[in-house]
Amino acid sequence: MTTTLLFASPPLWPAYEAPLRRALDEAGLGDAALVTEAEPEAVDYIIYAPNSDVKDFSVFPNLKAVLNLWAGVEGVVGNETLTVPLTRMVDSGLTEGMVEWVTGHVLRHHLGIDANLAAQDGTWSKSVPPLARDRAVGVLGLGQLGAACARALAGLNFDVAGWSRSPKTIDGIACHHGDSGLDAVLARSEILVLLLPLTDETDSLMNAARLSRLPQGAVLVNPGRGQLIDDAALIDALDGGRLAHATLDVFRTEPLPPEHQFWAHPKVTVTPHIASETRPASASRAIAANIARAERGEPLHHVVDRDAGY
Ligand code: NDP
């Protein structure tokens, strides 16, 4: 019987069709039917993105797994009709992009590049930034993306601490976990990067109390999810001077409405959810390899823990 893969994100089909067919061939699945429409009974796997029309998975009686094209699964993990394994995206291209975006924005704040740009007025006024080794950076979330960013920052000599749910050991990173671990990371982080998934536990994690634990003049960099931050508390912390700046890539409402105060706030940098993106070529290889595993009877990689929500 032909293995049928339903690509359930019409807007992404043009970008994925060719790389996916190539990747399936390379993974020994050249005979698989890769389609955008199928009889529900025929479908073995769904390649999924939150913009999909598929909302009810119970109509696919022979479904073996759903492979999410994004790293974040908050848009699908709570779907009660989904009873087969759900995998999230782990893609080398996605990770590379995130490392570049995070490193760039951390270096901007570390080096004080904004001050240089603002002061280009003919006055020779020197202010030498500290070395990275003397700059404490915190990374909340030490998964695929957070750990890669923490390692890259440590590779530039930043003094990096990270926080995760479970205990971890990563060379060159001071790893913390649990509530007391969070307090320790917050208290030291002059620049704090959020790379947590959105779950019941992380929703509004950065509330007024936690923002107030950051050192005076700290910078927040959020490429995780908008809901990780209490927006009103963030504005208060910026206006009150506790925080020097927030660089935000993700928002509670996307696209960020034109009238939202983040756009015009002098201490906020908005980027339009471009910190990183799943890259069709490398992501297609990851998906094809995972489906090939399942077809060989091996466990899928990167299966979402439905209870934990990520
Ligand atoms: P992972 O699942 O690999 O890592 C998540 C990390 O967060 C893990 O270290 C996990 O801990 C930690 N974590 C989760 N819940 C808690 C908690 N309650 N307390 C402490 N730590 C917690 O995810 P990725 O690294 O692949 O992706 C992270 C997020 O990045 C995505 O969920 C998505 O929201 C965002 N993202 C944003 C993009 C953008 O362009 N802006 C692009 C791609 C992703 P543990 O290790 O113990 O499990």
Short mmCIF file of N, CA and C in Angstrom, two decimals, residues 66-243:
data_model
loop_
_atom_site.label_atom_id
_atom_site.label_comp_id
_atom_site.label_asym_id
_atom_site.label_seq_id
_atom_site.Cartn_x
_atom_site.Cartn_y
_atom_site.Cartn_z
N VAL A 66 1.38 13.29 13.17
CA VAL A 66 1.31 14.64 12.62
C VAL A 66 2.66 15.30 12.85
N LEU A 67 3.23 15.84 11.76
CA LEU A 67 4.56 16.45 11.86
C LEU A 67 4.40 17.96 11.67
N ASN A 68 4.65 18.70 12.76
CA ASN A 68 4.45 20.14 12.73
C ASN A 68 5.63 20.82 12.05
N LEU A 69 5.32 21.79 11.20
CA LEU A 69 6.39 22.49 10.48
C LEU A 69 7.06 23.56 11.34
N TRP A 70 6.43 23.92 12.45
CA TRP A 70 7.03 24.94 13.33
C TRP A 70 7.61 24.26 14.58
N ALA A 71 8.54 24.96 15.22
CA ALA A 71 9.07 24.48 16.51
C ALA A 71 8.00 24.65 17.59
N GLY A 72 7.26 25.74 17.54
CA GLY A 72 6.21 26.00 18.53
C GLY A 72 4.95 25.21 18.17
N VAL A 73 4.38 24.55 19.14
CA VAL A 73 3.20 23.69 18.86
C VAL A 73 1.96 24.15 19.60
N GLU A 74 2.01 25.36 20.17
CA GLU A 74 0.88 25.79 21.00
C GLU A 74 -0.43 25.85 20.22
N GLY A 75 -0.35 25.98 18.89
CA GLY A 75 -1.57 26.07 18.10
C GLY A 75 -2.23 24.72 17.83
N VAL A 76 -1.57 23.64 18.17
CA VAL A 76 -2.13 22.32 17.84
C VAL A 76 -2.09 21.34 19.01
N VAL A 77 -1.20 21.60 19.97
CA VAL A 77 -0.99 20.60 21.03
C VAL A 77 -2.25 20.32 21.85
N GLY A 78 -3.12 21.31 21.96
CA GLY A 78 -4.33 21.13 22.77
C GLY A 78 -5.52 20.59 21.99
N ASN A 79 -5.30 20.26 20.71
CA ASN A 79 -6.41 19.77 19.89
C ASN A 79 -6.81 18.36 20.33
N GLU A 80 -8.00 18.25 20.90
CA GLU A 80 -8.40 16.96 21.49
C GLU A 80 -8.69 15.89 20.46
N THR A 81 -8.86 16.29 19.21
CA THR A 81 -9.09 15.28 18.15
C THR A 81 -7.78 14.63 17.71
N LEU A 82 -6.67 15.17 18.19
CA LEU A 82 -5.36 14.64 17.78
C LEU A 82 -4.90 13.62 18.83
N THR A 83 -4.94 12.36 18.44
CA THR A 83 -4.62 11.30 19.42
C THR A 83 -3.38 10.52 19.01
N VAL A 84 -2.83 10.82 17.84
CA VAL A 84 -1.59 10.14 17.40
C VAL A 84 -0.40 11.02 17.77
N PRO A 85 0.84 10.49 17.69
CA PRO A 85 1.99 11.33 18.06
C PRO A 85 2.07 12.61 17.21
N LEU A 86 2.49 13.68 17.88
CA LEU A 86 2.71 14.98 17.25
C LEU A 86 4.20 15.29 17.39
N THR A 87 4.86 15.61 16.28
CA THR A 87 6.27 16.00 16.39
C THR A 87 6.39 17.49 16.13
N ARG A 88 7.41 18.09 16.75
CA ARG A 88 7.66 19.51 16.49
C ARG A 88 8.89 19.62 15.59
N MET A 89 9.09 20.79 15.02
CA MET A 89 10.17 20.95 14.06
C MET A 89 11.51 21.18 14.76
N VAL A 90 12.45 20.36 14.44
CA VAL A 90 13.85 20.60 14.80
C VAL A 90 14.59 20.61 13.47
N ASP A 91 15.08 21.77 13.10
CA ASP A 91 15.62 21.98 11.75
C ASP A 91 16.92 22.76 11.89
N SER A 92 17.97 22.27 11.27
CA SER A 92 19.28 22.93 11.41
C SER A 92 19.20 24.37 10.90
N GLY A 93 18.40 24.61 9.85
CA GLY A 93 18.28 25.96 9.32
C GLY A 93 17.59 26.89 10.31
N LEU A 94 16.56 26.38 10.95
CA LEU A 94 15.83 27.16 11.96
C LEU A 94 16.77 27.53 13.11
N THR A 95 17.56 26.57 13.53
CA THR A 95 18.49 26.82 14.64
C THR A 95 19.55 27.85 14.24
N GLU A 96 20.12 27.67 13.05
CA GLU A 96 21.15 28.62 12.59
C GLU A 96 20.60 30.04 12.55
N GLY A 97 19.39 30.18 12.00
CA GLY A 97 18.79 31.51 11.90
C GLY A 97 18.59 32.13 13.27
N MET A 98 18.11 31.32 14.22
CA MET A 98 17.86 31.85 15.56
C MET A 98 19.18 32.27 16.23
N VAL A 99 20.21 31.47 16.07
CA VAL A 99 21.51 31.83 16.65
C VAL A 99 21.99 33.17 16.08
N GLU A 100 21.81 33.35 14.79
CA GLU A 100 22.27 34.60 14.17
C GLU A 100 21.46 35.79 14.70
N TRP A 101 20.13 35.63 14.77
CA TRP A 101 19.29 36.75 15.22
C TRP A 101 19.60 37.10 16.68
N VAL A 102 19.65 36.08 17.52
CA VAL A 102 19.88 36.34 18.95
C VAL A 102 21.27 36.94 19.16
N THR A 103 22.26 36.37 18.52
CA THR A 103 23.62 36.89 18.70
C THR A 103 23.70 38.34 18.24
N GLY A 104 23.07 38.62 17.10
CA GLY A 104 23.10 39.99 16.58
C GLY A 104 22.46 40.98 17.53
N HIS A 105 21.29 40.62 18.06
CA HIS A 105 20.59 41.57 18.93
C HIS A 105 21.27 41.69 20.30
N VAL A 106 21.85 40.61 20.78
CA VAL A 106 22.61 40.71 22.04
C VAL A 106 23.83 41.61 21.83
N LEU A 107 24.53 41.41 20.71
CA LEU A 107 25.72 42.24 20.45
C LEU A 107 25.34 43.73 20.29
N ARG A 108 24.20 43.97 19.67
CA ARG A 108 23.74 45.38 19.54
C ARG A 108 23.69 46.05 20.91
N HIS A 109 23.06 45.36 21.86
CA HIS A 109 22.89 45.98 23.18
C HIS A 109 24.19 45.96 23.96
N HIS A 110 24.93 44.88 23.85
CA HIS A 110 26.20 44.78 24.56
C HIS A 110 27.16 45.89 24.12
N LEU A 111 27.26 46.10 22.83
CA LEU A 111 28.23 47.08 22.31
C LEU A 111 27.71 48.51 22.38
N GLY A 112 26.42 48.68 22.65
CA GLY A 112 25.86 50.03 22.71
C GLY A 112 25.80 50.66 21.32
N ILE A 113 25.49 49.87 20.33
CA ILE A 113 25.51 50.36 18.95
C ILE A 113 24.51 51.51 18.77
N ASP A 114 23.36 51.44 19.46
CA ASP A 114 22.37 52.52 19.32
C ASP A 114 22.97 53.87 19.75
N ALA A 115 23.74 53.84 20.83
CA ALA A 115 24.31 55.09 21.35
C ALA A 115 25.28 55.66 20.31
N ASN A 116 26.04 54.79 19.67
CA ASN A 116 26.97 55.28 18.63
C ASN A 116 26.21 55.91 17.47
N LEU A 117 25.13 55.26 17.07
CA LEU A 117 24.36 55.79 15.94
C LEU A 117 23.76 57.15 16.30
N ALA A 118 23.26 57.23 17.55
CA ALA A 118 22.59 58.47 17.97
C ALA A 118 23.60 59.61 18.16
N ALA A 119 24.86 59.26 18.43
CA ALA A 119 25.84 60.29 18.80
C ALA A 119 26.73 60.69 17.63
N GLN A 120 26.35 60.36 16.44
CA GLN A 120 27.20 60.67 15.28
C GLN A 120 26.97 62.12 14.86
N ASP A 121 27.51 63.05 15.70
CA ASP A 121 27.21 64.47 15.50
C ASP A 121 28.48 65.32 15.46
N GLY A 122 29.62 64.67 15.17
CA GLY A 122 30.87 65.44 15.09
C GLY A 122 31.61 65.53 16.40
N THR A 123 31.02 65.00 17.47
CA THR A 123 31.68 65.05 18.78
C THR A 123 32.43 63.74 19.01
N TRP A 124 33.73 63.84 19.31
CA TRP A 124 34.57 62.65 19.52
C TRP A 124 34.46 62.25 20.99
N SER A 125 33.43 61.48 21.30
CA SER A 125 33.17 61.16 22.70
C SER A 125 33.26 59.65 22.87
N LYS A 126 34.31 59.22 23.58
CA LYS A 126 34.58 57.78 23.65
C LYS A 126 33.89 57.12 24.83
N SER A 127 33.23 55.99 24.55
CA SER A 127 32.69 55.18 25.64
C SER A 127 32.92 53.72 25.22
N VAL A 128 33.93 53.11 25.85
CA VAL A 128 34.34 51.78 25.42
C VAL A 128 33.46 50.72 26.10
N PRO A 129 32.84 49.84 25.32
CA PRO A 129 32.00 48.81 25.96
C PRO A 129 32.85 47.80 26.71
N PRO A 130 32.27 47.13 27.71
CA PRO A 130 33.02 46.08 28.41
C PRO A 130 33.24 44.90 27.47
N LEU A 131 34.16 44.03 27.87
CA LEU A 131 34.31 42.79 27.11
C LEU A 131 33.10 41.90 27.38
N ALA A 132 32.84 41.00 26.45
CA ALA A 132 31.73 40.08 26.61
C ALA A 132 31.88 39.25 27.88
N ARG A 133 33.11 38.94 28.25
CA ARG A 133 33.31 38.12 29.45
C ARG A 133 32.77 38.80 30.70
N ASP A 134 32.64 40.13 30.61
CA ASP A 134 32.12 40.89 31.76
C ASP A 134 30.64 41.25 31.60
N ARG A 135 29.97 40.62 30.66
CA ARG A 135 28.55 40.88 30.43
C ARG A 135 27.75 39.61 30.74
N ALA A 136 26.85 39.69 31.69
CA ALA A 136 26.04 38.52 32.07
C ALA A 136 24.80 38.44 31.19
N VAL A 137 24.68 37.33 30.49
CA VAL A 137 23.51 37.10 29.63
C VAL A 137 22.76 35.88 30.16
N GLY A 138 21.44 35.97 30.20
CA GLY A 138 20.62 34.82 30.62
C GLY A 138 19.80 34.33 29.44
N VAL A 139 19.62 33.03 29.37
CA VAL A 139 18.78 32.44 28.32
C VAL A 139 17.73 31.56 29.02
N LEU A 140 16.46 31.96 28.94
CA LEU A 140 15.38 31.13 29.52
C LEU A 140 14.91 30.17 28.45
N GLY A 141 15.07 28.87 28.71
CA GLY A 141 14.79 27.84 27.71
C GLY A 141 16.10 27.35 27.14
N LEU A 142 16.42 26.11 27.44
CA LEU A 142 17.68 25.53 26.95
C LEU A 142 17.40 24.31 26.07
N GLY A 143 16.40 24.48 25.18
CA GLY A 143 16.09 23.40 24.25
C GLY A 143 16.94 23.52 23.00
N GLN A 144 16.39 23.06 21.89
CA GLN A 144 17.14 23.10 20.62
C GLN A 144 17.67 24.50 20.34
N LEU A 145 16.79 25.48 20.46
CA LEU A 145 17.17 26.84 20.07
C LEU A 145 17.91 27.56 21.20
N GLY A 146 17.38 27.47 22.42
CA GLY A 146 18.01 28.17 23.54
C GLY A 146 19.42 27.67 23.79
N ALA A 147 19.62 26.36 23.76
CA ALA A 147 20.95 25.82 24.03
C ALA A 147 21.92 26.23 22.94
N ALA A 148 21.46 26.24 21.68
CA ALA A 148 22.35 26.65 20.58
C ALA A 148 22.74 28.12 20.73
N CYS A 149 21.77 28.95 21.12
CA CYS A 149 22.08 30.38 21.31
C CYS A 149 23.01 30.57 22.51
N ALA A 150 22.74 29.85 23.59
CA ALA A 150 23.59 29.97 24.78
C ALA A 150 25.03 29.58 24.44
N ARG A 151 25.19 28.50 23.70
CA ARG A 151 26.54 28.06 23.30
C ARG A 151 27.23 29.09 22.43
N ALA A 152 26.48 29.66 21.47
CA ALA A 152 27.08 30.65 20.57
C ALA A 152 27.52 31.88 21.37
N LEU A 153 26.68 32.31 22.32
CA LEU A 153 27.02 33.48 23.13
C LEU A 153 28.22 33.17 24.02
N ALA A 154 28.25 31.97 24.58
CA ALA A 154 29.40 31.58 25.40
C ALA A 154 30.65 31.51 24.52
N GLY A 155 30.47 31.11 23.27
CA GLY A 155 31.60 31.06 22.33
C GLY A 155 32.17 32.44 22.05
N LEU A 156 31.36 33.48 22.24
CA LEU A 156 31.85 34.86 22.10
C LEU A 156 32.37 35.40 23.43
N ASN A 157 32.41 34.52 24.43
CA ASN A 157 32.92 34.84 25.78
C ASN A 157 31.91 35.49 26.71
N PHE A 158 30.65 35.62 26.29
CA PHE A 158 29.67 36.15 27.24
C PHE A 158 29.58 35.22 28.44
N ASP A 159 29.21 35.81 29.56
CA ASP A 159 29.06 35.08 30.82
C ASP A 159 27.60 34.59 30.85
N VAL A 160 27.37 33.36 30.39
CA VAL A 160 26.00 32.91 30.10
C VAL A 160 25.45 31.97 31.18
N ALA A 161 24.25 32.26 31.60
CA ALA A 161 23.50 31.34 32.46
C ALA A 161 22.19 30.99 31.75
N GLY A 162 21.70 29.78 31.97
CA GLY A 162 20.46 29.37 31.31
C GLY A 162 19.51 28.72 32.29
N TRP A 163 18.27 28.58 31.85
CA TRP A 163 17.22 28.02 32.72
C TRP A 163 16.35 27.08 31.91
N SER A 164 16.06 25.93 32.47
CA SER A 164 15.18 24.96 31.81
C SER A 164 14.30 24.32 32.87
N ARG A 165 13.41 23.44 32.44
CA ARG A 165 12.49 22.78 33.38
C ARG A 165 13.25 21.67 34.11
N SER A 166 13.99 20.88 33.34
CA SER A 166 14.74 19.78 33.95
C SER A 166 16.21 20.19 34.11
N PRO A 167 16.93 19.55 35.05
CA PRO A 167 18.34 19.90 35.23
C PRO A 167 19.15 19.57 33.97
N LYS A 168 20.14 20.40 33.68
CA LYS A 168 20.96 20.18 32.48
C LYS A 168 22.42 20.49 32.78
N THR A 169 23.29 19.92 31.97
CA THR A 169 24.70 20.28 32.02
C THR A 169 25.12 20.65 30.61
N ILE A 170 25.54 21.88 30.42
CA ILE A 170 26.05 22.31 29.11
C ILE A 170 27.38 23.01 29.35
N ASP A 171 28.41 22.53 28.68
CA ASP A 171 29.75 23.11 28.85
C ASP A 171 29.73 24.62 28.68
N GLY A 172 30.29 25.33 29.61
CA GLY A 172 30.45 26.77 29.48
C GLY A 172 29.21 27.56 29.85
N ILE A 173 28.12 26.89 30.24
CA ILE A 173 26.88 27.59 30.61
C ILE A 173 26.55 27.24 32.06
N ALA A 174 26.22 28.24 32.87
CA ALA A 174 25.73 27.96 34.22
C ALA A 174 24.26 27.59 34.11
N CYS A 175 23.95 26.31 34.27
CA CYS A 175 22.58 25.83 34.03
C CYS A 175 21.77 25.81 35.33
N HIS A 176 20.58 26.36 35.27
CA HIS A 176 19.68 26.40 36.43
C HIS A 176 18.33 25.81 36.03
N HIS A 177 17.55 25.41 37.03
CA HIS A 177 16.20 24.96 36.76
C HIS A 177 15.34 25.24 38.00
N GLY A 178 14.04 25.12 37.82
CA GLY A 178 13.13 25.33 38.96
C GLY A 178 12.99 26.79 39.34
N ASP A 179 12.11 27.04 40.33
CA ASP A 179 11.81 28.43 40.72
C ASP A 179 13.04 29.18 41.23
N SER A 180 13.82 28.51 42.11
CA SER A 180 14.98 29.22 42.66
C SER A 180 16.01 29.45 41.55
N GLY A 181 16.08 28.50 40.61
CA GLY A 181 17.00 28.68 39.49
C GLY A 181 16.62 29.88 38.65
N LEU A 182 15.32 30.09 38.48
CA LEU A 182 14.86 31.24 37.68
C LEU A 182 15.27 32.54 38.37
N ASP A 183 15.05 32.61 39.67
CA ASP A 183 15.43 33.82 40.40
C ASP A 183 16.92 34.12 40.23
N ALA A 184 17.73 33.07 40.29
CA ALA A 184 19.18 33.26 40.17
C ALA A 184 19.54 33.81 38.80
N VAL A 185 18.91 33.28 37.75
CA VAL A 185 19.23 33.75 36.40
C VAL A 185 18.75 35.18 36.22
N LEU A 186 17.52 35.46 36.69
CA LEU A 186 16.99 36.82 36.53
C LEU A 186 17.89 37.84 37.23
N ALA A 187 18.31 37.51 38.43
CA ALA A 187 19.06 38.49 39.25
C ALA A 187 20.38 38.90 38.60
N ARG A 188 20.92 38.06 37.74
CA ARG A 188 22.24 38.35 37.19
C ARG A 188 22.22 38.81 35.74
N SER A 189 21.05 38.73 35.06
CA SER A 189 21.06 38.87 33.60
C SER A 189 20.93 40.32 33.14
N GLU A 190 22.03 40.88 32.68
CA GLU A 190 21.98 42.23 32.10
C GLU A 190 21.26 42.20 30.76
N ILE A 191 21.38 41.08 30.07
CA ILE A 191 20.61 40.86 28.85
C ILE A 191 19.93 39.51 29.00
N LEU A 192 18.60 39.50 28.86
CA LEU A 192 17.84 38.26 29.07
C LEU A 192 17.15 37.86 27.76
N VAL A 193 17.40 36.64 27.31
CA VAL A 193 16.81 36.14 26.06
C VAL A 193 15.75 35.10 26.42
N LEU A 194 14.55 35.23 25.84
CA LEU A 194 13.46 34.28 26.12
C LEU A 194 13.32 33.30 24.97
N LEU A 195 13.63 32.05 25.21
CA LEU A 195 13.42 31.02 24.20
C LEU A 195 12.67 29.83 24.78
N LEU A 196 11.58 30.18 25.47
CA LEU A 196 10.69 29.18 26.06
C LEU A 196 9.51 28.95 25.12
N PRO A 197 8.94 27.75 25.16
CA PRO A 197 7.68 27.55 24.43
C PRO A 197 6.54 28.17 25.24
N LEU A 198 5.42 28.43 24.56
CA LEU A 198 4.23 28.91 25.27
C LEU A 198 3.45 27.71 25.80
N THR A 199 3.36 27.63 27.13
CA THR A 199 2.58 26.57 27.78
C THR A 199 1.81 27.22 28.93
N ASP A 200 0.99 26.41 29.61
CA ASP A 200 0.28 26.95 30.78
C ASP A 200 1.27 27.50 31.80
N GLU A 201 2.43 26.83 31.92
CA GLU A 201 3.40 27.26 32.94
C GLU A 201 4.18 28.50 32.55
N THR A 202 4.38 28.71 31.25
CA THR A 202 5.22 29.85 30.85
C THR A 202 4.40 31.08 30.46
N ASP A 203 3.08 30.93 30.36
CA ASP A 203 2.23 32.06 30.01
C ASP A 203 2.42 33.19 31.02
N SER A 204 2.78 34.38 30.54
CA SER A 204 3.00 35.56 31.39
C SER A 204 4.08 35.33 32.45
N LEU A 205 5.01 34.46 32.17
CA LEU A 205 6.11 34.20 33.12
C LEU A 205 6.82 35.51 33.51
N MET A 206 7.07 36.34 32.49
CA MET A 206 7.76 37.60 32.78
C MET A 206 6.71 38.64 33.17
N ASN A 207 6.27 38.52 34.43
CA ASN A 207 5.30 39.47 34.98
C ASN A 207 6.05 40.58 35.73
N ALA A 208 5.29 41.44 36.37
CA ALA A 208 5.93 42.59 37.03
C ALA A 208 6.96 42.15 38.06
N ALA A 209 6.61 41.12 38.84
CA ALA A 209 7.52 40.69 39.91
C ALA A 209 8.84 40.18 39.31
N ARG A 210 8.73 39.38 38.27
CA ARG A 210 9.98 38.81 37.71
C ARG A 210 10.78 39.87 36.94
N LEU A 211 10.07 40.77 36.25
CA LEU A 211 10.81 41.84 35.56
C LEU A 211 11.59 42.68 36.59
N SER A 212 11.00 42.83 37.78
CA SER A 212 11.66 43.68 38.79
C SER A 212 12.89 43.00 39.38
N ARG A 213 13.05 41.71 39.14
CA ARG A 213 14.25 41.02 39.66
C ARG A 213 15.45 41.20 38.75
N LEU A 214 15.23 41.67 37.53
CA LEU A 214 16.37 41.88 36.63
C LEU A 214 17.21 43.05 37.13
N PRO A 215 18.50 43.06 36.82
CA PRO A 215 19.32 44.20 37.24
C PRO A 215 18.82 45.50 36.62
N GLN A 216 19.06 46.60 37.33
CA GLN A 216 18.69 47.92 36.81
C GLN A 216 19.31 48.12 35.42
N GLY A 217 18.48 48.53 34.46
CA GLY A 217 19.01 48.82 33.12
C GLY A 217 19.17 47.59 32.23
N ALA A 218 18.54 46.48 32.63
CA ALA A 218 18.66 45.25 31.83
C ALA A 218 17.90 45.39 30.51
N VAL A 219 18.25 44.51 29.59
CA VAL A 219 17.60 44.47 28.28
C VAL A 219 16.93 43.12 28.11
N LEU A 220 15.72 43.14 27.57
CA LEU A 220 14.97 41.90 27.34
C LEU A 220 14.93 41.65 25.82
N VAL A 221 15.23 40.43 25.43
CA VAL A 221 15.19 40.06 24.00
C VAL A 221 14.25 38.85 23.90
N ASN A 222 13.14 39.02 23.19
CA ASN A 222 12.15 37.94 23.16
C ASN A 222 11.86 37.42 21.74
N PRO A 223 12.52 36.31 21.36
CA PRO A 223 12.13 35.64 20.12
C PRO A 223 11.30 34.39 20.41
N GLY A 224 10.84 34.22 21.68
CA GLY A 224 10.11 33.00 22.06
C GLY A 224 8.65 33.09 21.64
N ARG A 225 7.81 33.62 22.50
CA ARG A 225 6.41 33.87 22.19
C ARG A 225 5.96 35.11 22.95
N GLY A 226 5.05 35.89 22.34
CA GLY A 226 4.61 37.13 22.95
C GLY A 226 3.98 36.92 24.32
N GLN A 227 3.26 35.81 24.47
CA GLN A 227 2.52 35.56 25.73
C GLN A 227 3.45 35.28 26.90
N LEU A 228 4.75 35.11 26.65
CA LEU A 228 5.67 34.90 27.78
C LEU A 228 5.76 36.14 28.65
N ILE A 229 5.39 37.30 28.09
CA ILE A 229 5.56 38.58 28.79
C ILE A 229 4.20 39.20 29.09
N ASP A 230 4.08 39.77 30.28
CA ASP A 230 2.94 40.62 30.62
C ASP A 230 3.25 42.00 30.01
N ASP A 231 2.56 42.33 28.93
CA ASP A 231 2.90 43.54 28.17
C ASP A 231 2.82 44.81 29.02
N ALA A 232 1.76 44.90 29.83
CA ALA A 232 1.59 46.12 30.62
C ALA A 232 2.73 46.26 31.63
N ALA A 233 3.13 45.13 32.21
CA ALA A 233 4.25 45.16 33.17
C ALA A 233 5.54 45.54 32.46
N LEU A 234 5.69 45.08 31.23
CA LEU A 234 6.90 45.42 30.47
C LEU A 234 6.97 46.93 30.21
N ILE A 235 5.83 47.49 29.77
CA ILE A 235 5.81 48.94 29.51
C ILE A 235 6.15 49.71 30.79
N ASP A 236 5.57 49.27 31.92
CA ASP A 236 5.87 49.94 33.20
C ASP A 236 7.35 49.86 33.52
N ALA A 237 7.94 48.67 33.30
CA ALA A 237 9.36 48.48 33.62
C ALA A 237 10.24 49.34 32.72
N LEU A 238 9.84 49.51 31.47
CA LEU A 238 10.61 50.37 30.55
C LEU A 238 10.44 51.84 30.93
N ASP A 239 9.18 52.25 31.16
CA ASP A 239 8.91 53.65 31.48
C ASP A 239 9.50 54.04 32.83
N GLY A 240 9.50 53.07 33.76
CA GLY A 240 10.04 53.37 35.09
C GLY A 240 11.57 53.30 35.13
N GLY A 241 12.19 52.87 34.05
CA GLY A 241 13.65 52.87 33.99
C GLY A 241 14.31 51.59 34.45
N ARG A 242 13.49 50.65 34.96
CA ARG A 242 14.10 49.37 35.38
C ARG A 242 14.77 48.67 34.20
N LEU A 243 14.07 48.64 33.08
CA LEU A 243 14.61 48.05 31.86
C LEU A 243 15.04 49.16 30.91
#
